[in-house]
Coordinates of N, CA and C in Angstrom, one line a residue:
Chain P
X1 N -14.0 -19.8 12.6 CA -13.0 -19.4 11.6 C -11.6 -19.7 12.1
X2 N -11.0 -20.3 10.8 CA -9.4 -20.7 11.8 C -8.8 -19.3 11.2
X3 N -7.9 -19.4 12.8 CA -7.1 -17.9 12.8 C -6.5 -17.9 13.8
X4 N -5.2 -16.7 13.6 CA -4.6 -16.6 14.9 C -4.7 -15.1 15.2
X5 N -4.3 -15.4 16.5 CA -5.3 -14.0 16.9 C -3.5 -13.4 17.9
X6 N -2.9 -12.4 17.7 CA -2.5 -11.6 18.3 C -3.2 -10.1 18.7
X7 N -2.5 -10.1 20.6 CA -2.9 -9.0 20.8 C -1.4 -8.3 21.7
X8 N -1.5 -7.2 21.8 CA -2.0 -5.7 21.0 C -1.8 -5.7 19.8
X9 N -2.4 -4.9 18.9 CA -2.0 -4.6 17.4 C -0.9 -3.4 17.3
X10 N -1.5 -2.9 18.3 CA -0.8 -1.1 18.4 C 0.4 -1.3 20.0
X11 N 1.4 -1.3 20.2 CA 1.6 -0.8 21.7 C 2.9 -0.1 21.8
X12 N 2.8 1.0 22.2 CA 3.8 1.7 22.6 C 4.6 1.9 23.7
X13 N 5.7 1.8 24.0 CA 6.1 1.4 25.7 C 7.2 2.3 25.6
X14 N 8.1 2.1 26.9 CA 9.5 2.7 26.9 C 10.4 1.8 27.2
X15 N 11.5 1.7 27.2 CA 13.2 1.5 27.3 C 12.9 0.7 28.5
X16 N 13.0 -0.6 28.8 CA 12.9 -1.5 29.9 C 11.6 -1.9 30.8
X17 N 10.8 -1.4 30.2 CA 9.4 -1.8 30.8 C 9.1 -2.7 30.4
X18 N 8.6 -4.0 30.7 CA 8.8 -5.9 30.4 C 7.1 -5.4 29.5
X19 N 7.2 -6.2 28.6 CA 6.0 -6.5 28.0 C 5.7 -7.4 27.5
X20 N 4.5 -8.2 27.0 CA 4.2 -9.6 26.7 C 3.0 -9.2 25.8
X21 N 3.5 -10.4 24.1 CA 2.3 -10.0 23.1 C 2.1 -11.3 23.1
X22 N 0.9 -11.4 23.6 CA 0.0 -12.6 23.2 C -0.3 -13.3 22.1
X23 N -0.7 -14.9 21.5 CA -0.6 -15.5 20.2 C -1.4 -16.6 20.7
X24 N -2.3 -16.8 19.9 CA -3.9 -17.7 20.2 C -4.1 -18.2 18.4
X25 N -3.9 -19.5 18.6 CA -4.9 -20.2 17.4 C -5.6 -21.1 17.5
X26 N -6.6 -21.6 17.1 CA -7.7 -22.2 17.0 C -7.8 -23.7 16.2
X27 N -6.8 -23.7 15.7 CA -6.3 -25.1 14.3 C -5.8 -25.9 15.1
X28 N -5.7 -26.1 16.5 CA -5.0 -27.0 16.9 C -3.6 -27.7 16.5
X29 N -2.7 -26.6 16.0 CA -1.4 -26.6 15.1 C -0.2 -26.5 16.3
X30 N 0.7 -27.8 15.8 CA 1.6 -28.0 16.4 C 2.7 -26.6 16.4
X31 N 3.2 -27.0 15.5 CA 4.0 -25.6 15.4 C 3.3 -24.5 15.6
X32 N 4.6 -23.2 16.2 CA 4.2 -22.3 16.2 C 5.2 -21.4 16.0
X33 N 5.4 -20.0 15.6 CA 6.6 -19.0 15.5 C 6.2 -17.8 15.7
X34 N 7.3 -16.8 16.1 CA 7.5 -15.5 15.7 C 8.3 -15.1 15.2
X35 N 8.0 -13.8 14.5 CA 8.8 -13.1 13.3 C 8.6 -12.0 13.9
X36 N 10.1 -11.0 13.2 CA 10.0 -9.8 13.3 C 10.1 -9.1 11.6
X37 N 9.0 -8.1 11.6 CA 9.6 -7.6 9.9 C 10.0 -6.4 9.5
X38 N 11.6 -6.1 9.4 CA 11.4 -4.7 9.4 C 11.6 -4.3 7.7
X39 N 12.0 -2.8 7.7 CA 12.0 -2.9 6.4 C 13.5 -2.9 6.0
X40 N 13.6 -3.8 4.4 CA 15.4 -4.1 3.9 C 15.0 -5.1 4.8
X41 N 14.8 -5.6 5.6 CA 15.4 -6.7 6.3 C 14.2 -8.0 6.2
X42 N 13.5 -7.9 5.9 CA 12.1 -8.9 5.7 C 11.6 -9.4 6.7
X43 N 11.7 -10.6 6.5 CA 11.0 -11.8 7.8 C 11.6 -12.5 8.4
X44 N 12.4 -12.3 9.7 CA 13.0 -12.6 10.4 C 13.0 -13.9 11.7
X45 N 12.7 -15.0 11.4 CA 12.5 -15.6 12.8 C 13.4 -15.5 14.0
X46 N 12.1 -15.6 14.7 CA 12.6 -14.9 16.5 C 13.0 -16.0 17.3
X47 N 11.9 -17.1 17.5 CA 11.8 -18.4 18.2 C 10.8 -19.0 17.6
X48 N 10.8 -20.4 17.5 CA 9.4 -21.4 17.1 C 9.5 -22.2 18.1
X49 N 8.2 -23.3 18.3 CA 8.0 -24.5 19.0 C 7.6 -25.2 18.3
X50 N 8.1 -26.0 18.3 CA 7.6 -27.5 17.6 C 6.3 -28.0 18.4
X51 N 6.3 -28.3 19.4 CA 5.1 -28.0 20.3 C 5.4 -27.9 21.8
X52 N 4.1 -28.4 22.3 CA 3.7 -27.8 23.8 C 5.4 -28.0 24.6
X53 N 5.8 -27.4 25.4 CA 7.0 -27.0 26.2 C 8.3 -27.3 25.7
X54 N 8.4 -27.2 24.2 CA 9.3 -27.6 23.1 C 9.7 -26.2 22.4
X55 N 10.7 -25.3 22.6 CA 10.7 -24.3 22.1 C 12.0 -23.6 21.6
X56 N 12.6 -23.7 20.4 CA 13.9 -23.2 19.8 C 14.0 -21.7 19.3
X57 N 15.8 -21.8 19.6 CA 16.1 -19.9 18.9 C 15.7 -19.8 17.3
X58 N 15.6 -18.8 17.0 CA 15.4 -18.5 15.4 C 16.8 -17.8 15.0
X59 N 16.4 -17.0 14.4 CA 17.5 -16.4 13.9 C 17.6 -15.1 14.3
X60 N 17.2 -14.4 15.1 CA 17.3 -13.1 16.3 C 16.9 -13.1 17.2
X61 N 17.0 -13.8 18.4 CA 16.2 -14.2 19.5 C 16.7 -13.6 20.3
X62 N 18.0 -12.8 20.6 CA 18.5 -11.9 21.7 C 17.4 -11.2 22.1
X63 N 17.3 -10.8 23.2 CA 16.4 -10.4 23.9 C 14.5 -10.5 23.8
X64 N 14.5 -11.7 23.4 CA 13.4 -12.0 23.8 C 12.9 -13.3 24.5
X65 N 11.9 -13.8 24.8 CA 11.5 -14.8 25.2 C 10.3 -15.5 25.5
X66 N 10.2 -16.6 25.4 CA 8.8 -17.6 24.9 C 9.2 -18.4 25.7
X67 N 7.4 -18.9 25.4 CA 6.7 -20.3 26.7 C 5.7 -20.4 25.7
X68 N 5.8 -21.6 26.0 CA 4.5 -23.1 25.1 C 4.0 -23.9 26.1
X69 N 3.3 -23.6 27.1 CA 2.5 -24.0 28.5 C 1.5 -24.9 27.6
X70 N 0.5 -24.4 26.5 CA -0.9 -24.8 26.3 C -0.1 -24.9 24.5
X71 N -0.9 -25.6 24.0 CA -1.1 -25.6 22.7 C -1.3 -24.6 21.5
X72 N -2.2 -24.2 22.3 CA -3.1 -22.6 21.4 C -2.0 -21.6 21.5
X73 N -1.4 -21.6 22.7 CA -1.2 -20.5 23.0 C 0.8 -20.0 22.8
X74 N 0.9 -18.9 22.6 CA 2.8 -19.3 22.6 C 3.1 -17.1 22.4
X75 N 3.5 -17.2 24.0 CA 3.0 -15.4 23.8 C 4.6 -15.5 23.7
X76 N 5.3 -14.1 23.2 CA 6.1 -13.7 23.1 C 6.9 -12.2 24.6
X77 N 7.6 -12.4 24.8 CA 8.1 -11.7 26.2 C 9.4 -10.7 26.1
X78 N 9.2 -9.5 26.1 CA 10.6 -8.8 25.9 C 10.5 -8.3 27.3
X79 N 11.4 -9.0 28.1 CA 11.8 -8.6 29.2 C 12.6 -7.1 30.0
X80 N 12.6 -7.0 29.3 CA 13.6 -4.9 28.9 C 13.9 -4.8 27.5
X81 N 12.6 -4.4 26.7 CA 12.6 -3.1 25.6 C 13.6 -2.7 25.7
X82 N 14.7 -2.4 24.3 CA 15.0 -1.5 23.9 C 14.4 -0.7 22.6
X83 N 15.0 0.3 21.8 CA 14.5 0.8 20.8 C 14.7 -0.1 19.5
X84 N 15.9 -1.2 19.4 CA 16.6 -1.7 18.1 C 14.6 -2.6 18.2
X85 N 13.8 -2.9 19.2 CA 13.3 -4.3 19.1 C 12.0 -3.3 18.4
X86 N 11.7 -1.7 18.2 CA 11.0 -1.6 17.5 C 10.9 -2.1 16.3
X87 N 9.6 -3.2 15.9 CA 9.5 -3.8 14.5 C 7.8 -4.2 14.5
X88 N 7.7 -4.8 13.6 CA 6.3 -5.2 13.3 C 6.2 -6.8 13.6
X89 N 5.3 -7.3 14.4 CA 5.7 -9.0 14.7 C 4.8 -9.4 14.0
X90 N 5.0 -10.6 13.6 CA 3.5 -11.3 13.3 C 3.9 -12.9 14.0
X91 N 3.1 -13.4 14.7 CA 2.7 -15.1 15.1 C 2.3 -15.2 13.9
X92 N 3.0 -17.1 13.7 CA 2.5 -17.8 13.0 C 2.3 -19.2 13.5
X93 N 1.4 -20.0 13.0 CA 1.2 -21.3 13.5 C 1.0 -22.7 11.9
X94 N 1.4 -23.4 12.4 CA 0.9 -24.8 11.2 C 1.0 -25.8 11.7
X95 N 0.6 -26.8 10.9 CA 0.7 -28.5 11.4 C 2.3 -28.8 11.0
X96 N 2.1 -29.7 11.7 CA 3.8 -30.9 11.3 C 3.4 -32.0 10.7
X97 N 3.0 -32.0 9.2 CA 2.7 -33.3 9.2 C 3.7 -33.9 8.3
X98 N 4.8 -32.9 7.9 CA 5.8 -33.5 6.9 C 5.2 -32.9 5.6
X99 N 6.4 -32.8 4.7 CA 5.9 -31.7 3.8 C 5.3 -30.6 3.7
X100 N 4.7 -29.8 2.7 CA 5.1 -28.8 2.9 C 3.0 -28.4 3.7
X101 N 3.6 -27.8 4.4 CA 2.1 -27.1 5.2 C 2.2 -25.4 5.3
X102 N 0.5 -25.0 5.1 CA 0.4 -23.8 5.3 C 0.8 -22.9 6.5
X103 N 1.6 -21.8 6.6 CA 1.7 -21.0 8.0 C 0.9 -20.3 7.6
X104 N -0.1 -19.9 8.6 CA -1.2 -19.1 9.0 C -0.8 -18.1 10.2
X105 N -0.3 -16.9 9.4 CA -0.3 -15.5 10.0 C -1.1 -15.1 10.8
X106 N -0.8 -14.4 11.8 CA -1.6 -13.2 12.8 C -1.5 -12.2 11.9
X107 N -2.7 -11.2 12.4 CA -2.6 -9.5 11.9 C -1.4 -8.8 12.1
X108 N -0.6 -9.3 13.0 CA 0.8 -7.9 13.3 C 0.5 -7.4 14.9
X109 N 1.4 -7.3 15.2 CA 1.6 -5.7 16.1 C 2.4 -5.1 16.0
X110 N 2.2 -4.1 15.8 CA 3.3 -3.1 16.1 C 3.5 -2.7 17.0
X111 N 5.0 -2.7 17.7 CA 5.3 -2.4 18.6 C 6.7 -1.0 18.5
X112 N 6.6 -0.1 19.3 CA 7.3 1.1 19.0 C 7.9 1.0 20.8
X113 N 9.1 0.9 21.1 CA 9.9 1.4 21.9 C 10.6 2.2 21.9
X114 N 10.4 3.8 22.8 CA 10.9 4.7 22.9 C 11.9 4.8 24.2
Chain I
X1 N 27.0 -15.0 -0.2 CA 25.6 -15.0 -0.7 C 24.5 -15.2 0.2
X2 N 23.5 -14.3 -0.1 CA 22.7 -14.9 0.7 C 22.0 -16.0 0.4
X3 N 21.1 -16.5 1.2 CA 20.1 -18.0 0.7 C 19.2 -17.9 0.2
X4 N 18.3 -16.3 0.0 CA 17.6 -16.1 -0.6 C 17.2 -14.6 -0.9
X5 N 17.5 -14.1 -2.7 CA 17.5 -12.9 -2.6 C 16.1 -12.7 -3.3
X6 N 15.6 -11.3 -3.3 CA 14.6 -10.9 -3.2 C 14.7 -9.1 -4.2
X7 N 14.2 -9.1 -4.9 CA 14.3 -7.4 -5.3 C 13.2 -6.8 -4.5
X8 N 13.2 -6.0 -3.6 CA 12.4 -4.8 -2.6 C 11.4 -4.6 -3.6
X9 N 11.7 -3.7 -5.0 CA 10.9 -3.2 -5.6 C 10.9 -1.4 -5.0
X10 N 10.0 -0.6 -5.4 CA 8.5 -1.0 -5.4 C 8.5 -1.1 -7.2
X11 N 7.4 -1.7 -7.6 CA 7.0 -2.1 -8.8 C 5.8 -1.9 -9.3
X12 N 6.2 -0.9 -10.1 CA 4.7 -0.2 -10.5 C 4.2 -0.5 -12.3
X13 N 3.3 -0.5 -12.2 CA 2.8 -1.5 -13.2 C 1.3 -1.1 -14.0
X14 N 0.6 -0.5 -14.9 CA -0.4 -0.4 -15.1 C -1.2 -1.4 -15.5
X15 N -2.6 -0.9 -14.7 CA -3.6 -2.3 -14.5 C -3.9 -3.0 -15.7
X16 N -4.1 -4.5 -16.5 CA -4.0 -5.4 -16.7 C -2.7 -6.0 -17.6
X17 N -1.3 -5.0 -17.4 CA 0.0 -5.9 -17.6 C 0.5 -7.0 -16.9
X18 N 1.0 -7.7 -17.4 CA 1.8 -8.7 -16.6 C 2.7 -8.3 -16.1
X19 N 2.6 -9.3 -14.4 CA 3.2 -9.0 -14.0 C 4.7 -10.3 -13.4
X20 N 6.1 -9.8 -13.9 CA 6.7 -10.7 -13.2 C 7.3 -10.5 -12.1
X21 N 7.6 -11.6 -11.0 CA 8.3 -10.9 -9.3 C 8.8 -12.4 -9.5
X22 N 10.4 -12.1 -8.8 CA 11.3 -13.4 -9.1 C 12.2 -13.2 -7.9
X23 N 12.7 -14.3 -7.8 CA 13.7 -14.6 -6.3 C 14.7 -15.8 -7.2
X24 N 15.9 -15.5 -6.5 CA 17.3 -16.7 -6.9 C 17.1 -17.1 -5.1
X25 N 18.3 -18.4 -5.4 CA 18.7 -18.5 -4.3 C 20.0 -20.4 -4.2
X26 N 19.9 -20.0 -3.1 CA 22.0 -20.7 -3.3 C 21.5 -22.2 -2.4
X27 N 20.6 -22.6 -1.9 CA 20.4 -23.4 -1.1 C 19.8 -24.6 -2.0
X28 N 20.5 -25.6 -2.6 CA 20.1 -26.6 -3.1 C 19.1 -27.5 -2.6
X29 N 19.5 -27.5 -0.9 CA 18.2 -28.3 -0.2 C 16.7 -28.1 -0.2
X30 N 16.8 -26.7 -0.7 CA 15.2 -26.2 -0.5 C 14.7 -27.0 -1.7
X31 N 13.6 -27.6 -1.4 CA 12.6 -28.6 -2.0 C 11.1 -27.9 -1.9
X32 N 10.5 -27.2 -0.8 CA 9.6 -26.6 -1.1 C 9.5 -24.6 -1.7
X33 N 8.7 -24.6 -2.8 CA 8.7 -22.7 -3.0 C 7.0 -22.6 -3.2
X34 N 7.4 -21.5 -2.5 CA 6.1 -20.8 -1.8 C 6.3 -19.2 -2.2
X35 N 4.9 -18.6 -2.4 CA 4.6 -16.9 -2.4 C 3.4 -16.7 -1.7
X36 N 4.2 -15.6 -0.7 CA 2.9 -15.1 -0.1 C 2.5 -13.6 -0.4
X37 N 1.6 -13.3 -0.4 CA 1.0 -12.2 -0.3 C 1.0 -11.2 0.6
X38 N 1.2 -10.3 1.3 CA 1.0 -9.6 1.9 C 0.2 -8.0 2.0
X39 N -1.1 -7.7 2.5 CA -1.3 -6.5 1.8 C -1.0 -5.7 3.0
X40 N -0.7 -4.3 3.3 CA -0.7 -3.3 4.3 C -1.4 -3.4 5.1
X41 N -0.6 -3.4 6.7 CA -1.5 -3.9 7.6 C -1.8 -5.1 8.3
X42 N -1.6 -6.5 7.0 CA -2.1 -7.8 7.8 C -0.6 -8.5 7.8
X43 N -1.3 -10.1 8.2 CA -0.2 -10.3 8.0 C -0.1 -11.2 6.5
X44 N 0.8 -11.9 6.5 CA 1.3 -12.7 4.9 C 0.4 -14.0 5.4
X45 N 0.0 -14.5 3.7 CA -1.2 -15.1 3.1 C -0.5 -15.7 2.4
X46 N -0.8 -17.1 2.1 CA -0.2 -18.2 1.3 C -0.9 -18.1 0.1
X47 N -0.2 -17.6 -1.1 CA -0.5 -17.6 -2.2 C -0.4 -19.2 -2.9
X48 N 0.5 -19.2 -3.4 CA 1.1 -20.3 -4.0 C 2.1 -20.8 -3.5
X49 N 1.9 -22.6 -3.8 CA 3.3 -23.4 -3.3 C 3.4 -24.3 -4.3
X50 N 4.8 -24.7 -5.0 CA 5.0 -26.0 -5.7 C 6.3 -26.9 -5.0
X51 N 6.2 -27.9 -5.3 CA 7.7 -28.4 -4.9 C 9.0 -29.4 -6.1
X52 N 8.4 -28.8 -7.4 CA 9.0 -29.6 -8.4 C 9.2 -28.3 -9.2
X53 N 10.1 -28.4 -9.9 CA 10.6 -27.7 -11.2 C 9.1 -27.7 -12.3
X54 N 9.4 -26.7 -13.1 CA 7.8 -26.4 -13.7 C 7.0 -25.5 -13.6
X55 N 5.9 -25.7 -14.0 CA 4.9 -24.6 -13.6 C 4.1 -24.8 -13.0
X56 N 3.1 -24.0 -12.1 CA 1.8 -24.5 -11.3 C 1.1 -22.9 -12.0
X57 N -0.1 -23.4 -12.4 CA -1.2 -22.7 -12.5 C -2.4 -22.3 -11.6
X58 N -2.9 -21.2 -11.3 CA -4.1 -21.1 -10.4 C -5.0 -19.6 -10.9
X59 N -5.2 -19.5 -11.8 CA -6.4 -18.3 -12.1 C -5.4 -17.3 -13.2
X60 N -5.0 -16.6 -12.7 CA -4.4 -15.4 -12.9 C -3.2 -15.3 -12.5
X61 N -3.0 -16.2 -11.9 CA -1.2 -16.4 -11.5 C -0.8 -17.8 -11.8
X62 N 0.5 -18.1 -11.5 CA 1.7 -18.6 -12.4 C 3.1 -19.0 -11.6
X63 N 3.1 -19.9 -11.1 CA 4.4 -20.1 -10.5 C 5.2 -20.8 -10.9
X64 N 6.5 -20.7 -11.3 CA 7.6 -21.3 -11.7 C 8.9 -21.6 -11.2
X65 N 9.1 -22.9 -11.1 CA 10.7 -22.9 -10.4 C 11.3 -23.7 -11.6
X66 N 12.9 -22.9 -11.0 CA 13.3 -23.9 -11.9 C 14.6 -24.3 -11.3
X67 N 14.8 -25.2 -10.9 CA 16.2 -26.1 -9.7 C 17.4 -25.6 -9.8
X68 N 17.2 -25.9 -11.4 CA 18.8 -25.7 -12.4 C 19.5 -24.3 -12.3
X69 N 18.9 -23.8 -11.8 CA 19.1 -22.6 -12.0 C 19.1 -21.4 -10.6
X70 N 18.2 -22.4 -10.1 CA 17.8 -22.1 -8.2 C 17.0 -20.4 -8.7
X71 N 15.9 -20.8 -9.4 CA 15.1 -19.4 -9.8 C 13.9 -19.9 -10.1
X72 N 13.3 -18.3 -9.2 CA 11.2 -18.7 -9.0 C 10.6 -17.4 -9.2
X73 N 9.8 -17.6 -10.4 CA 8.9 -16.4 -10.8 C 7.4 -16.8 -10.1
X74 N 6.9 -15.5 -10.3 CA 5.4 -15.4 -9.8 C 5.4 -14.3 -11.0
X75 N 3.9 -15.0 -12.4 CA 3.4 -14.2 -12.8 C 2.1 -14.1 -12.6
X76 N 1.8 -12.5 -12.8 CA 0.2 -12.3 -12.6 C -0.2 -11.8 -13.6
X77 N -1.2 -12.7 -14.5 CA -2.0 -11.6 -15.4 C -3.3 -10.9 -16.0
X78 N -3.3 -10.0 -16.5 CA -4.2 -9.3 -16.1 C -4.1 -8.4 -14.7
X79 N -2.8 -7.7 -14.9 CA -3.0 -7.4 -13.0 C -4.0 -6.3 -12.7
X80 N -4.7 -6.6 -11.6 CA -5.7 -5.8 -11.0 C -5.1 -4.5 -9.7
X81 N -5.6 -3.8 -9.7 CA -5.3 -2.7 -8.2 C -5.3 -3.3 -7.0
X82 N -6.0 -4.3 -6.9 CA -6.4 -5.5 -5.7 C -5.5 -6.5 -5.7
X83 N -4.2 -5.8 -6.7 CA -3.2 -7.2 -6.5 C -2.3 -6.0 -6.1
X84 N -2.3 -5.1 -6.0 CA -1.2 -4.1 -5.2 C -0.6 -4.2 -3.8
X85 N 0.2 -5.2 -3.2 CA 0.4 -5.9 -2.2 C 2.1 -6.3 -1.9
X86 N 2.8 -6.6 -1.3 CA 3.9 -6.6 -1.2 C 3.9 -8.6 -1.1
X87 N 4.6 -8.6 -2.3 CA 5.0 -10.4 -2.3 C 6.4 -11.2 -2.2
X88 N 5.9 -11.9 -1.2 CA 7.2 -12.4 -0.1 C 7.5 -14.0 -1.0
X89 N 8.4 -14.6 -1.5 CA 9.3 -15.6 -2.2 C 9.2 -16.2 -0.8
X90 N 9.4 -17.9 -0.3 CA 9.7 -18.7 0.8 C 9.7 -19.8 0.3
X91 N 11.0 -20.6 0.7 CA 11.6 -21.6 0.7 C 11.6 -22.6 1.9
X92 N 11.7 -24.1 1.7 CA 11.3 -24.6 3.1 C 12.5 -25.6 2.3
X93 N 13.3 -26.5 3.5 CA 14.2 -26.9 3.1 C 13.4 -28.4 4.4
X94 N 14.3 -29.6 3.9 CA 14.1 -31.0 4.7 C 13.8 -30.7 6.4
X95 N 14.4 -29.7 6.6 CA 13.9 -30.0 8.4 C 12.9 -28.7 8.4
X96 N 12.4 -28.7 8.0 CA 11.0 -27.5 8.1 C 11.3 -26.3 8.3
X97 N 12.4 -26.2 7.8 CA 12.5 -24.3 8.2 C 12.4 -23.7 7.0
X98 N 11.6 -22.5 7.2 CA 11.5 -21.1 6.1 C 11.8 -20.2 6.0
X99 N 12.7 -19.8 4.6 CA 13.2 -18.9 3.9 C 12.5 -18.2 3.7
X100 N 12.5 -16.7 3.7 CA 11.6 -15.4 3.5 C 12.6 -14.8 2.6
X101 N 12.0 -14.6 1.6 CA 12.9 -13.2 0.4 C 12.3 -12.2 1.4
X102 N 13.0 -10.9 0.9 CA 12.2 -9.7 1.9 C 11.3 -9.1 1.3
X103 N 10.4 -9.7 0.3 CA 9.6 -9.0 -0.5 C 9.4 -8.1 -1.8
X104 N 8.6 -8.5 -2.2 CA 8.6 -6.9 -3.3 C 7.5 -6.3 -3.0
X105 N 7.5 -4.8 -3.4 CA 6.1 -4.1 -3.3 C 5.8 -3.5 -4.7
X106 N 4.1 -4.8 -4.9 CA 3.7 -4.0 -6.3 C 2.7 -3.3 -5.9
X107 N 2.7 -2.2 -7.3 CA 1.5 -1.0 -7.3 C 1.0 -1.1 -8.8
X108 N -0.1 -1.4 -8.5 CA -1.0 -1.7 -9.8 C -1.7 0.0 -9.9
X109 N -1.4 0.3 -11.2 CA -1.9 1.7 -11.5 C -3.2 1.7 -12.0
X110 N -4.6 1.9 -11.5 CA -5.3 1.6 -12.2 C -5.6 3.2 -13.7

């Protein structure tokens, strides 16, 4: 089944503890992104890659950070949590083939920084 | 202005009215419009995409752009409780980047 698979769905942390959410797809899709979604504010991009070790800001990328080592894979990295970065993420991934192509969503995680 | 507005909603509606959800926006470049779906919980689902002025058809929904005007409806008819979902407007412009309205949230009354 194509899909992208983020993990945790749930994770709770505190104020500067480094964490890393992982982003896995299976479609062998070039592109890849993350979003943050809060509420009033919608769908936010964080960073995308165009592909493997190819990787640009979005439109809130302060304090976070990404790597595109493998294809499948494109984990997201908040090196010191704070509370503003509690939001809902979702990975997305699609082809480049020009025009318009499907992005294929992850489930979410929520993430809560206290 | 922004590049792409969106009414929040929530938008409640009893089950089998029609339903309309619409987005403006100021960015002449955008060539592709897209609606996704979103239900509680997951993440957003590609409903429908056109990239011309007009209409596109698919079952029970209805998508409309119209350039002139820089305005895109999504209608659904017949609405069901299983279309109770929060629906996100997205725009893709020449270098592949996407616009997100921030959604609306409908509630189909059954």
């Amino acid at each position: 089944e194509a899909q992208v698979t983020q993990n945790p769905r749930y994770l709770i942390t505190v104020t500067g503890k480094k964490l890393t959410v992982t982003c896995s797809q299976n479609m062998n899709h070039e592109y890849m992104s993350w979003y943050r979604q809060d509420p009033g504010l919608g769908l936010r991009q964080i960073y995308y890659s165009m592909n493997v070790e190819v990787t640009d800001k979005g439109d809130v990328p302060e304090g976070y950070k990404v790597s595109r080592k493998e294809k499948r894979n494109f984990p997201l990295i908040l090196e010191s949590p704070s509370p503003n970065q509690t939001s809902l993420y979702f990975c997305a991934s699609r082809t480049t083939g020009g025009g318009l192509e499907k992005l294929f969503f992850g489930s979410g995680t929520q993430l809560s920084v206290l | 202005q922004k590049e792409v507005e969106q009414d929040p909603g929530p938008l409640s509606v009893p089950e089998g009215a029609i339903v309309s959800l619409n987005c403006t926006y100021s960015n002449s470049a955008f060539q592709y419009f897209m609606w996704y779906r979103q239900y509680s919980r997951k993440g957003p689902e590609l409903l429908m995409y056109t990239y011309s002025s007009g209409n596109k058809e698919d079952g029970r929904f209805t998508a409309q752009v119209d350039k002139s005007s820089k305005y895109i409806s999504l209608f659904i008819r017949d609405s069901q409780p299983s279309d109770s979902a929060t629906y996100l407007c997205a725009m893709e412009n020449r270098d592949d980047k996407i616009i997100f309205g921030k959604g609306t949230r409908l509630h189909i009354l059954p």
